[in-house]
PDB file of C-alpha atoms in Angstrom:
ATOM      1  CA  MET W   4      12.889  -4.734   4.175  1.00  0.00           C
ATOM      2  CA  LEU W   5      12.962  -2.610   1.046  1.00  0.00           C
ATOM      3  CA  ILE W   6      16.506  -2.001  -0.206  1.00  0.00           C
ATOM      4  CA  SER W   7      17.284   1.533  -0.786  1.00  0.00           C
ATOM      5  CA  ARG W   8      17.416   1.699  -4.558  1.00  0.00           C
ATOM      6  CA  SER W   9      14.063   1.053  -5.027  1.00  0.00           C
ATOM      7  CA  VAL W  10      11.865   3.037  -7.014  1.00  0.00           C
ATOM      8  CA  GLN W  11       8.801   3.995  -5.232  1.00  0.00           C
ATOM      9  CA  ASP W  12       4.846   4.870  -6.973  1.00  0.00           C
ATOM     10  CA  ARG W  13       2.503   6.583  -4.720  1.00  0.00           C
ATOM     11  CA  PHE W  14      -1.183   6.807  -5.633  1.00  0.00           C
ATOM     12  CA  GLY W  15      -3.756   8.401  -3.529  1.00  0.00           C
ATOM     13  CA  SER W  16      -6.994   9.766  -3.534  1.00  0.00           C
ATOM     14  CA  ASN W  17      -8.043  13.270  -0.961  1.00  0.00           C
ATOM     15  CA  MET W  18     -11.088  11.870   0.496  1.00  0.00           C
ATOM     16  CA  ASP W  19     -11.750  14.851   2.969  1.00  0.00           C
ATOM     17  CA  GLY W  20      -9.730  17.898   1.714  1.00  0.00           C
ATOM     18  CA  LYS W  21      -6.626  16.833   3.195  1.00  0.00           C
ATOM     19  CA  SER W  22      -3.504  15.798   2.141  1.00  0.00           C
ATOM     20  CA  PRO W  23      -3.833  12.596   0.036  1.00  0.00           C
ATOM     21  CA  GLU W  24      -3.128   9.526   1.736  1.00  0.00           C
ATOM     22  CA  LYS W  25      -0.736   6.870  -0.238  1.00  0.00           C
ATOM     23  CA  LEU W  26      -3.370   4.175  -0.310  1.00  0.00           C
ATOM     24  CA  ILE W  27      -1.498   2.095  -3.406  1.00  0.00           C
ATOM     25  CA  LEU W  28       2.336   1.906  -2.928  1.00  0.00           C
ATOM     26  CA  VAL W  29       4.137   0.589  -5.477  1.00  0.00           C
ATOM     27  CA  ASN W  30       7.830  -0.554  -5.110  1.00  0.00           C
ATOM     28  CA  ARG W  31      10.071  -1.572  -7.888  1.00  0.00           C
ATOM     29  CA  GLU W  32      13.334  -3.017  -7.364  1.00  0.00           C
ATOM     30  CA  PRO W  33      16.425  -3.798  -9.365  1.00  0.00           C
ATOM     31  CA  ASN W  34      15.891  -7.126  -9.138  1.00  0.00           C
ATOM     32  CA  GLY W  35      12.952  -7.431 -11.108  1.00  0.00           C
ATOM     33  CA  VAL W  36      10.652  -7.469  -8.484  1.00  0.00           C
ATOM     34  CA  ALA W  37       7.708  -5.121  -7.777  1.00  0.00           C
ATOM     35  CA  LEU W  38       6.090  -5.021  -4.395  1.00  0.00           C
ATOM     36  CA  VAL W  39       2.466  -3.309  -4.587  1.00  0.00           C
ATOM     37  CA  THR W  40       0.522  -2.574  -1.218  1.00  0.00           C
ATOM     38  CA  ILE W  41      -2.427  -1.619  -0.315  1.00  0.00           C
ATOM     39  CA  ASN W  42      -1.719   0.466   2.217  1.00  0.00           C
ATOM     40  CA  ARG W  43      -5.132   1.975   4.523  1.00  0.00           C
ATOM     41  CA  PRO W  44      -4.176  -0.134   7.606  1.00  0.00           C
ATOM     42  CA  GLY W  45      -6.722   1.890   9.617  1.00  0.00           C
ATOM     43  CA  SER W  46      -9.749   0.592   7.460  1.00  0.00           C
ATOM     44  CA  LEU W  47      -8.448  -3.132   7.161  1.00  0.00           C
ATOM     45  CA  ASN W  48      -7.369  -2.197   3.643  1.00  0.00           C
ATOM     46  CA  SER W  49     -11.071  -1.526   2.539  1.00  0.00           C
ATOM     47  CA  LEU W  50     -11.309  -0.057  -0.940  1.00  0.00           C
ATOM     48  CA  THR W  51     -12.515   2.920  -2.074  1.00  0.00           C
ATOM     49  CA  ARG W  52     -13.691   3.366  -5.905  1.00  0.00           C
ATOM     50  CA  PRO W  53     -10.404   5.534  -6.076  1.00  0.00           C
ATOM     51  CA  MET W  54      -8.623   3.007  -4.746  1.00  0.00           C
ATOM     52  CA  MET W  55      -9.692   0.194  -6.698  1.00  0.00           C
ATOM     53  CA  VAL W  56      -9.200   2.621 -10.281  1.00  0.00           C
ATOM     54  CA  ASP W  57      -5.476   2.831  -8.775  1.00  0.00           C
ATOM     55  CA  LEU W  58      -5.115  -0.485  -8.046  1.00  0.00           C
ATOM     56  CA  ALA W  59      -6.173  -1.177 -11.502  1.00  0.00           C
ATOM     57  CA  GLN W  60      -3.741   1.306 -12.968  1.00  0.00           C
ATOM     58  CA  ALA W  61      -0.605   0.096 -10.901  1.00  0.00           C
ATOM     59  CA  PHE W  62      -0.955  -3.505 -12.642  1.00  0.00           C
ATOM     60  CA  LYS W  63      -1.168  -2.125 -15.951  1.00  0.00           C
ATOM     61  CA  ARG W  64       2.056  -0.153 -15.299  1.00  0.00           C
ATOM     62  CA  LEU W  65       3.672  -2.852 -14.014  1.00  0.00           C
ATOM     63  CA  ASP W  66       2.670  -5.273 -16.957  1.00  0.00           C
ATOM     64  CA  ARG W  67       4.168  -2.608 -19.689  1.00  0.00           C
ATOM     65  CA  ASP W  68       7.293  -1.981 -17.663  1.00  0.00           C
ATOM     66  CA  GLU W  69       9.696  -4.437 -19.193  1.00  0.00           C
ATOM     67  CA  LEU W  70      12.113  -4.169 -16.283  1.00  0.00           C
ATOM     68  CA  VAL W  71       9.662  -5.883 -13.536  1.00  0.00           C
ATOM     69  CA  ARG W  72       9.504  -9.540 -13.758  1.00  0.00           C
ATOM     70  CA  VAL W  73       7.456 -10.685 -10.872  1.00  0.00           C
ATOM     71  CA  ILE W  74       5.191  -8.704  -8.661  1.00  0.00           C
ATOM     72  CA  ILE W  75       4.029  -9.121  -4.925  1.00  0.00           C
ATOM     73  CA  LEU W  76       0.631  -7.967  -3.969  1.00  0.00           C
ATOM     74  CA  THR W  77       0.099  -7.695  -0.052  1.00  0.00           C
ATOM     75  CA  GLY W  78      -1.686  -5.559   2.367  1.00  0.00           C
ATOM     76  CA  SER W  79      -0.184  -3.284   5.141  1.00  0.00           C
ATOM     77  CA  GLY W  80      -1.181  -3.927   9.003  1.00  0.00           C
ATOM     78  CA  ARG W  81      -3.469  -6.343  10.202  1.00  0.00           C
ATOM     79  CA  SER W  82      -5.261  -7.400   6.649  1.00  0.00           C
ATOM     80  CA  PHE W  83      -4.581  -8.249   2.931  1.00  0.00           C
ATOM     81  CA  CYS W  84      -7.987  -6.351   1.990  1.00  0.00           C
ATOM     82  CA  SER W  85     -11.435  -6.304   3.711  1.00  0.00           C
ATOM     83  CA  GLY W  86     -13.301  -5.865   0.849  1.00  0.00           C
ATOM     84  CA  VAL W  87     -14.920  -2.641  -0.553  1.00  0.00           C
ATOM     85  CA  ASP W  88     -15.265   0.339   2.164  1.00  0.00           C
ATOM     86  CA  LEU W  89     -18.938  -0.129   2.385  1.00  0.00           C
ATOM     87  CA  THR W  90     -19.302   3.453   3.456  1.00  0.00           C
ATOM     88  CA  ALA W  91     -18.756   4.095  -0.207  1.00  0.00           C
ATOM     89  CA  ALA W  92     -20.901   1.453  -1.814  1.00  0.00           C
ATOM     90  CA  GLU W  93     -22.989   3.436  -3.685  1.00  0.00           C
ATOM     91  CA  ASP W  94     -20.088   4.990  -5.301  1.00  0.00           C
ATOM     92  CA  VAL W  95     -18.443   1.720  -6.007  1.00  0.00           C
ATOM     93  CA  PHE W  96     -21.447   0.073  -7.303  1.00  0.00           C
ATOM     94  CA  LYS W  97     -22.986   2.204  -9.113  1.00  0.00           C
ATOM     95  CA  GLY W  98     -20.216   3.276 -11.190  1.00  0.00           C
ATOM     96  CA  ASP W  99     -19.230   1.103 -14.514  1.00  0.00           C
ATOM     97  CA  VAL W 100     -18.277  -2.523 -13.402  1.00  0.00           C
ATOM     98  CA  LYS W 101     -17.991  -3.143 -16.698  1.00  0.00           C
ATOM     99  CA  ASP W 102     -15.089  -0.716 -17.244  1.00  0.00           C
ATOM    100  CA  PRO W 103     -11.495  -2.645 -17.366  1.00  0.00           C
ATOM    101  CA  GLU W 104      -9.464   0.346 -16.729  1.00  0.00           C
ATOM    102  CA  SER W 105     -10.842   0.554 -13.216  1.00  0.00           C
ATOM    103  CA  ASP W 106     -11.063  -2.937 -12.725  1.00  0.00           C
ATOM    104  CA  PRO W 107      -8.055  -4.344 -10.377  1.00  0.00           C
ATOM    105  CA  VAL W 108      -9.280  -7.833 -11.077  1.00  0.00           C
ATOM    106  CA  VAL W 109      -9.182  -7.525 -14.835  1.00  0.00           C
ATOM    107  CA  GLN W 110      -6.307  -5.620 -14.740  1.00  0.00           C
ATOM    108  CA  MET W 111      -4.650  -8.295 -13.339  1.00  0.00           C
ATOM    109  CA  GLU W 112      -6.174 -10.945 -15.341  1.00  0.00           C
ATOM    110  CA  LEU W 113      -4.546  -9.113 -18.134  1.00  0.00           C
ATOM    111  CA  CYS W 114      -1.146  -8.980 -16.472  1.00  0.00           C
ATOM    112  CA  ARG W 115       1.355 -10.864 -18.004  1.00  0.00           C
ATOM    113  CA  LYS W 116       3.725 -11.073 -15.174  1.00  0.00           C
ATOM    114  CA  PRO W 117       3.494 -13.084 -12.345  1.00  0.00           C
ATOM    115  CA  ILE W 118       1.468 -11.922  -9.314  1.00  0.00           C
ATOM    116  CA  ILE W 119       2.002 -13.603  -6.140  1.00  0.00           C
ATOM    117  CA  GLY W 120      -0.347 -12.259  -3.234  1.00  0.00           C
ATOM    118  CA  ALA W 121       0.674 -12.273   0.093  1.00  0.00           C
ATOM    119  CA  ILE W 122      -2.133 -12.602   2.379  1.00  0.00           C
ATOM    120  CA  ARG W 123      -1.805 -12.004   6.034  1.00  0.00           C
ATOM    121  CA  GLY W 124      -5.239 -11.312   8.329  1.00  0.00           C
ATOM    122  CA  PHE W 125      -8.415 -11.425   6.084  1.00  0.00           C
ATOM    123  CA  ALA W 126      -9.424 -11.329   2.781  1.00  0.00           C
ATOM    124  CA  VAL W 127     -12.763 -10.638   2.854  1.00  0.00           C
ATOM    125  CA  THR W 128     -15.265 -10.424  -0.063  1.00  0.00           C
ATOM    126  CA  ALA W 129     -13.426  -8.186  -2.932  1.00  0.00           C
ATOM    127  CA  GLY W 130     -10.228  -9.225  -1.303  1.00  0.00           C
ATOM    128  CA  PHE W 131     -10.948 -12.381  -1.594  1.00  0.00           C
ATOM    129  CA  GLU W 132     -11.766 -11.998  -5.237  1.00  0.00           C
ATOM    130  CA  ILE W 133      -8.268 -10.251  -5.625  1.00  0.00           C
ATOM    131  CA  ALA W 134      -6.742 -13.023  -3.953  1.00  0.00           C
ATOM    132  CA  LEU W 135      -8.120 -15.171  -6.684  1.00  0.00           C
ATOM    133  CA  ALA W 136      -6.816 -13.283  -9.551  1.00  0.00           C
ATOM    134  CA  CYS W 137      -3.294 -13.844  -8.224  1.00  0.00           C
ATOM    135  CA  ASP W 138      -0.685 -16.923  -9.804  1.00  0.00           C
ATOM    136  CA  ILE W 139       0.464 -18.025  -6.225  1.00  0.00           C
ATOM    137  CA  LEU W 140      -0.672 -17.694  -2.743  1.00  0.00           C
ATOM    138  CA  VAL W 141       1.555 -17.355   0.197  1.00  0.00           C
ATOM    139  CA  ALA W 142      -0.308 -16.919   3.314  1.00  0.00           C
ATOM    140  CA  ALA W 143       0.658 -16.366   6.850  1.00  0.00           C
ATOM    141  CA  LYS W 144      -0.547 -18.889   9.894  1.00  0.00           C
ATOM    142  CA  GLY W 145      -4.474 -17.952  10.762  1.00  0.00           C
ATOM    143  CA  SER W 146      -5.496 -16.111   7.622  1.00  0.00           C
ATOM    144  CA  LYS W 147      -8.666 -16.215   6.498  1.00  0.00           C
ATOM    145  CA  PHE W 148     -10.742 -15.533   3.402  1.00  0.00           C
ATOM    146  CA  MET W 149     -14.200 -15.042   3.462  1.00  0.00           C
ATOM    147  CA  ASP W 150     -17.209 -14.187   1.113  1.00  0.00           C
ATOM    148  CA  THR W 151     -19.613 -11.870   2.768  1.00  0.00           C
ATOM    149  CA  HIS W 152     -21.867 -11.360  -0.629  1.00  0.00           C
ATOM    150  CA  ALA W 153     -24.579 -13.201   0.516  1.00  0.00           C
ATOM    151  CA  ARG W 154     -24.857 -11.595   4.316  1.00  0.00           C
ATOM    152  CA  PHE W 155     -24.709  -8.122   2.848  1.00  0.00           C
ATOM    153  CA  GLY W 156     -26.683  -8.225  -0.412  1.00  0.00           C
ATOM    154  CA  ILE W 157     -24.095  -7.814  -2.429  1.00  0.00           C
ATOM    155  CA  PHE W 158     -23.805  -9.374  -6.104  1.00  0.00           C
ATOM    156  CA  PRO W 159     -20.513 -10.482  -6.846  1.00  0.00           C
ATOM    157  CA  PHE W 160     -18.852  -8.685  -9.865  1.00  0.00           C
ATOM    158  CA  PHE W 161     -15.151  -9.730  -9.549  1.00  0.00           C
ATOM    159  CA  GLY W 162     -15.531 -13.536 -10.331  1.00  0.00           C
ATOM    160  CA  LEU W 163     -15.966 -15.209  -7.115  1.00  0.00           C
ATOM    161  CA  SER W 164     -18.926 -16.805  -7.924  1.00  0.00           C
ATOM    162  CA  GLN W 165     -17.241 -18.432 -11.051  1.00  0.00           C
ATOM    163  CA  LYS W 166     -13.586 -18.876 -10.115  1.00  0.00           C
ATOM    164  CA  LEU W 167     -13.569 -20.173  -6.535  1.00  0.00           C
ATOM    165  CA  SER W 168     -15.874 -23.406  -7.383  1.00  0.00           C
ATOM    166  CA  ARG W 169     -12.884 -24.286 -10.123  1.00  0.00           C
ATOM    167  CA  VAL W 170     -10.433 -23.798  -7.766  1.00  0.00           C
ATOM    168  CA  ILE W 171     -11.648 -25.521  -4.930  1.00  0.00           C
ATOM    169  CA  GLY W 172     -15.097 -27.630  -6.045  1.00  0.00           C
ATOM    170  CA  ALA W 173     -18.400 -26.986  -6.495  1.00  0.00           C
ATOM    171  CA  ASN W 174     -19.438 -28.249  -3.008  1.00  0.00           C
ATOM    172  CA  LYS W 175     -16.690 -26.487  -0.554  1.00  0.00           C
ATOM    173  CA  ALA W 176     -17.197 -23.150  -2.666  1.00  0.00           C
ATOM    174  CA  ARG W 177     -21.176 -23.066  -2.142  1.00  0.00           C
ATOM    175  CA  GLU W 178     -20.577 -23.629   1.667  1.00  0.00           C
ATOM    176  CA  VAL W 179     -17.910 -20.618   1.987  1.00  0.00           C
ATOM    177  CA  SER W 180     -20.105 -18.563  -0.157  1.00  0.00           C
ATOM    178  CA  LEU W 181     -23.802 -19.301   0.730  1.00  0.00           C
ATOM    179  CA  SER W 182     -22.718 -19.469   4.468  1.00  0.00           C
ATOM    180  CA  ALA W 183     -20.271 -16.852   4.647  1.00  0.00           C
ATOM    181  CA  THR W 184     -17.958 -18.585   7.125  1.00  0.00           C
ATOM    182  CA  PRO W 185     -14.304 -18.157   6.803  1.00  0.00           C
ATOM    183  CA  LEU W 186     -11.765 -20.523   4.885  1.00  0.00           C
ATOM    184  CA  THR W 187      -8.744 -20.633   6.941  1.00  0.00           C
ATOM    185  CA  ALA W 188      -5.541 -20.334   5.166  1.00  0.00           C
ATOM    186  CA  GLU W 189      -4.666 -23.942   6.364  1.00  0.00           C
ATOM    187  CA  VAL W 190      -7.589 -25.610   4.825  1.00  0.00           C
ATOM    188  CA  ALA W 191      -7.334 -23.706   1.455  1.00  0.00           C
ATOM    189  CA  GLU W 192      -3.410 -24.688   1.438  1.00  0.00           C
ATOM    190  CA  LYS W 193      -5.175 -28.324   1.578  1.00  0.00           C
ATOM    191  CA  LEU W 194      -7.718 -27.836  -1.193  1.00  0.00           C
ATOM    192  CA  GLY W 195      -4.867 -26.374  -3.716  1.00  0.00           C
ATOM    193  CA  PHE W 196      -5.740 -22.812  -3.275  1.00  0.00           C
ATOM    194  CA  VAL W 197      -2.855 -21.629  -1.158  1.00  0.00           C
ATOM    195  CA  ASN W 198       0.478 -22.423  -2.107  1.00  0.00           C
ATOM    196  CA  HIS W 199       2.121 -22.029   1.182  1.00  0.00           C
ATOM    197  CA  VAL W 200       1.289 -20.994   4.696  1.00  0.00           C
ATOM    198  CA  VAL W 201       4.014 -19.609   6.567  1.00  0.00           C
ATOM    199  CA  GLU W 202       4.858 -17.499  10.028  1.00  0.00           C
ATOM    200  CA  GLU W 203       3.325 -14.034   9.532  1.00  0.00           C
ATOM    201  CA  GLY W 204       7.275 -12.671   9.778  1.00  0.00           C
ATOM    202  CA  GLU W 205       8.147 -15.032   7.080  1.00  0.00           C
ATOM    203  CA  LEU W 206       5.661 -14.078   4.796  1.00  0.00           C
ATOM    204  CA  LEU W 207       7.209 -11.288   2.571  1.00  0.00           C
ATOM    205  CA  LYS W 208      10.483 -13.696   2.949  1.00  0.00           C
ATOM    206  CA  LYS W 209       8.732 -16.919   1.315  1.00  0.00           C
ATOM    207  CA  SER W 210       7.064 -14.514  -1.361  1.00  0.00           C
ATOM    208  CA  ARG W 211      10.540 -13.377  -2.385  1.00  0.00           C
ATOM    209  CA  GLU W 212      12.129 -16.387  -2.576  1.00  0.00           C
ATOM    210  CA  ILE W 213       9.127 -17.632  -4.923  1.00  0.00           C
ATOM    211  CA  ALA W 214       9.673 -14.628  -6.987  1.00  0.00           C
ATOM    212  CA  ASP W 215      13.329 -14.721  -7.076  1.00  0.00           C
ATOM    213  CA  ALA W 216      13.162 -18.286  -8.191  1.00  0.00           C
ATOM    214  CA  ILE W 217      10.984 -16.910 -11.115  1.00  0.00           C
ATOM    215  CA  VAL W 218      13.118 -14.147 -11.873  1.00  0.00           C
ATOM    216  CA  LYS W 219      16.075 -16.629 -12.487  1.00  0.00           C
ATOM    217  CA  ASN W 220      13.975 -18.608 -15.353  1.00  0.00           C
ATOM    218  CA  ASN W 221      13.623 -17.369 -19.074  1.00  0.00           C
ATOM    219  CA  GLN W 222      11.358 -14.416 -19.182  1.00  0.00           C
ATOM    220  CA  ASP W 223      10.270 -14.796 -22.390  1.00  0.00           C
ATOM    221  CA  LEU W 224       9.266 -18.305 -21.597  1.00  0.00           C
ATOM    222  CA  VAL W 225       7.899 -17.443 -17.844  1.00  0.00           C
ATOM    223  CA  LEU W 226       5.380 -14.665 -20.162  1.00  0.00           C
ATOM    224  CA  ARG W 227       4.398 -17.458 -22.403  1.00  0.00           C
ATOM    225  CA  TYR W 228       3.934 -20.328 -19.814  1.00  0.00           C
ATOM    226  CA  LYS W 229       1.651 -18.183 -17.451  1.00  0.00           C
ATOM    227  CA  ALA W 230      -0.639 -17.567 -20.607  1.00  0.00           C
ATOM    228  CA  VAL W 231      -0.477 -20.758 -21.727  1.00  0.00           C
ATOM    229  CA  ILE W 232      -1.467 -22.324 -18.386  1.00  0.00           C
ATOM    230  CA  ASN W 233      -4.395 -19.514 -17.657  1.00  0.00           C
ATOM    231  CA  ASP W 234      -5.719 -19.465 -21.218  1.00  0.00           C
ATOM    232  CA  GLY W 235      -6.191 -23.341 -21.194  1.00  0.00           C
ATOM    233  CA  LEU W 236      -8.406 -23.156 -18.075  1.00  0.00           C
ATOM    234  CA  LYS W 237     -10.727 -21.557 -19.713  1.00  0.00           C
ATOM    235  CA  LEU W 238     -10.875 -24.118 -22.018  1.00  0.00           C
ATOM    236  CA  ASP W 239     -12.043 -28.028 -21.698  1.00  0.00           C
ATOM    237  CA  LEU W 240      -8.848 -30.573 -21.580  1.00  0.00           C
ATOM    238  CA  GLY W 241      -9.343 -31.214 -25.153  1.00  0.00           C
ATOM    239  CA  HIS W 242      -9.033 -27.964 -26.537  1.00  0.00           C
ATOM    240  CA  ALA W 243      -6.286 -27.111 -23.826  1.00  0.00           C
ATOM    241  CA  LEU W 244      -3.802 -29.447 -25.096  1.00  0.00           C
ATOM    242  CA  SER W 245      -4.661 -28.231 -28.852  1.00  0.00           C
ATOM    243  CA  LEU W 246      -3.830 -25.051 -27.259  1.00  0.00           C
ATOM    244  CA  GLU W 247      -0.883 -25.941 -25.690  1.00  0.00           C
ATOM    245  CA  LYS W 248       0.325 -27.688 -29.646  1.00  0.00           C
ATOM    246  CA  GLU W 249      -0.395 -24.887 -31.351  1.00  0.00           C
ATOM    247  CA  ARG W 250       1.691 -22.374 -29.004  1.00  0.00           C
ATOM    248  CA  ALA W 251       4.657 -24.257 -28.616  1.00  0.00           C
ATOM    249  CA  HIS W 252       4.849 -25.230 -32.923  1.00  0.00           C
ATOM    250  CA  ASN W 253       4.531 -21.113 -33.161  1.00  0.00           C
ATOM    251  CA  TYR W 254       6.921 -20.592 -30.534  1.00  0.00           C
ATOM    252  CA  TYR W 255       9.956 -23.322 -32.006  1.00  0.00           C
ATOM    253  CA  ASN W 256       8.908 -22.125 -35.478  1.00  0.00           C
ATOM    254  CA  GLY W 257       9.734 -18.895 -35.118  1.00  0.00           C
ATOM    255  CA  MET W 258      13.219 -19.754 -33.235  1.00  0.00           C
ATOM    256  CA  THR W 259      16.370 -19.096 -35.332  1.00  0.00           C
ATOM    257  CA  LYS W 260      19.135 -21.036 -35.279  1.00  0.00           C
ATOM    258  CA  GLU W 261      21.297 -18.933 -32.992  1.00  0.00           C
ATOM    259  CA  GLN W 262      18.069 -18.959 -30.550  1.00  0.00           C
ATOM    260  CA  PHE W 263      18.143 -22.570 -30.803  1.00  0.00           C
ATOM    261  CA  LYS W 264      22.128 -22.049 -29.801  1.00  0.00           C
ATOM    262  CA  LYS W 265      21.430 -19.920 -26.975  1.00  0.00           C
ATOM    263  CA  MET W 266      18.822 -22.212 -25.247  1.00  0.00           C
ATOM    264  CA  GLN W 267      21.182 -25.304 -26.059  1.00  0.00           C
ATOM    265  CA  GLU W 268      23.744 -23.187 -23.825  1.00  0.00           C
ATOM    266  CA  PHE W 269      21.534 -21.906 -21.156  1.00  0.00           C
ATOM    267  CA  ILE W 270      20.613 -25.300 -20.529  1.00  0.00           C
ATOM    268  CA  ALA W 271      23.897 -26.273 -20.254  1.00  0.00           C
ATOM    269  CA  GLY W 272      25.305 -23.988 -17.739  1.00  0.00           C
ATOM    270  CA  ARG W 273      22.242 -24.196 -16.014  1.00  0.00           C
ATOM    271  CA  SER W 274      22.601 -28.026 -15.384  1.00  0.00           C
ATOM    272  CA  SER W 275      25.536 -27.675 -14.118  1.00  0.00           C
ATOM    273  CA  LYS W 276      24.706 -25.178 -11.139  1.00  0.00           C
ATOM    274  CA  LYS W 277      22.423 -26.660  -7.776  1.00  0.00           C
ATOM    275  CA  GLN W 278      18.795 -25.985  -8.801  1.00  0.00           C
ATOM    276  CA  SER W 279      17.270 -24.174  -6.058  1.00  0.00           C
ATOM    277  CA  LYS W 280      14.599 -25.344  -3.736  1.00  0.00           C
ATOM    278  CA  LEU W 281      11.262 -23.739  -2.767  1.00  0.00           C
TER     279      LEU W 281
END
């Protein structure tokens, strides 16, 4: 449950001449966690182009917000995101798919803050691709990931054709994408795609537990660590190891004696406390 002191941003597009719907909700909370909710439950959170732009801009704003340390992304109602609203498909696909400002996946990838996906129900096609852009995934039991590009004759442009095989293996990815059969949360957990599968009522609780554990750590190092992991994944192992050493060298060379002292004091203080368990 959101605490009363949270700050809420609401993005919406007037699609029918009536008052705008609140289709993308952003709640910033005092503990450094922001909750982003795709809020179109009547259409299983299917995305229109204005929603995609709003979602992209929400992540861009949160990345700039120094008070936000971790972002949780979820969907309202019975579904995480059922993909692009096919009744508005031409508006989406005829637009500039290379424009990073309107691309939620690009903005998620550019976001320095850790992103936790809280998945319930279906994550279909574009929803699947948005889930793939998260750093950590928590899924409710029975949730399903589904790639329907081949079924509906839609060419992927949010990265699913390239990312999925790198996470679950090429053969399994080909089966999921070419047959358009669901990948259950339980199987996805075994394949290393989903981190945790929980009861639906525990979904946000578990996501917040992970977020809180991240918030307690050194924020500068959290950002640097996420960056070196994600940047290293784009390289072969040899170059990725060299990248780590280069950034470590730059990091330690840039530290003052006072910073080293504070690091030692922080480590000493943390070692006396019981470490939290995920």
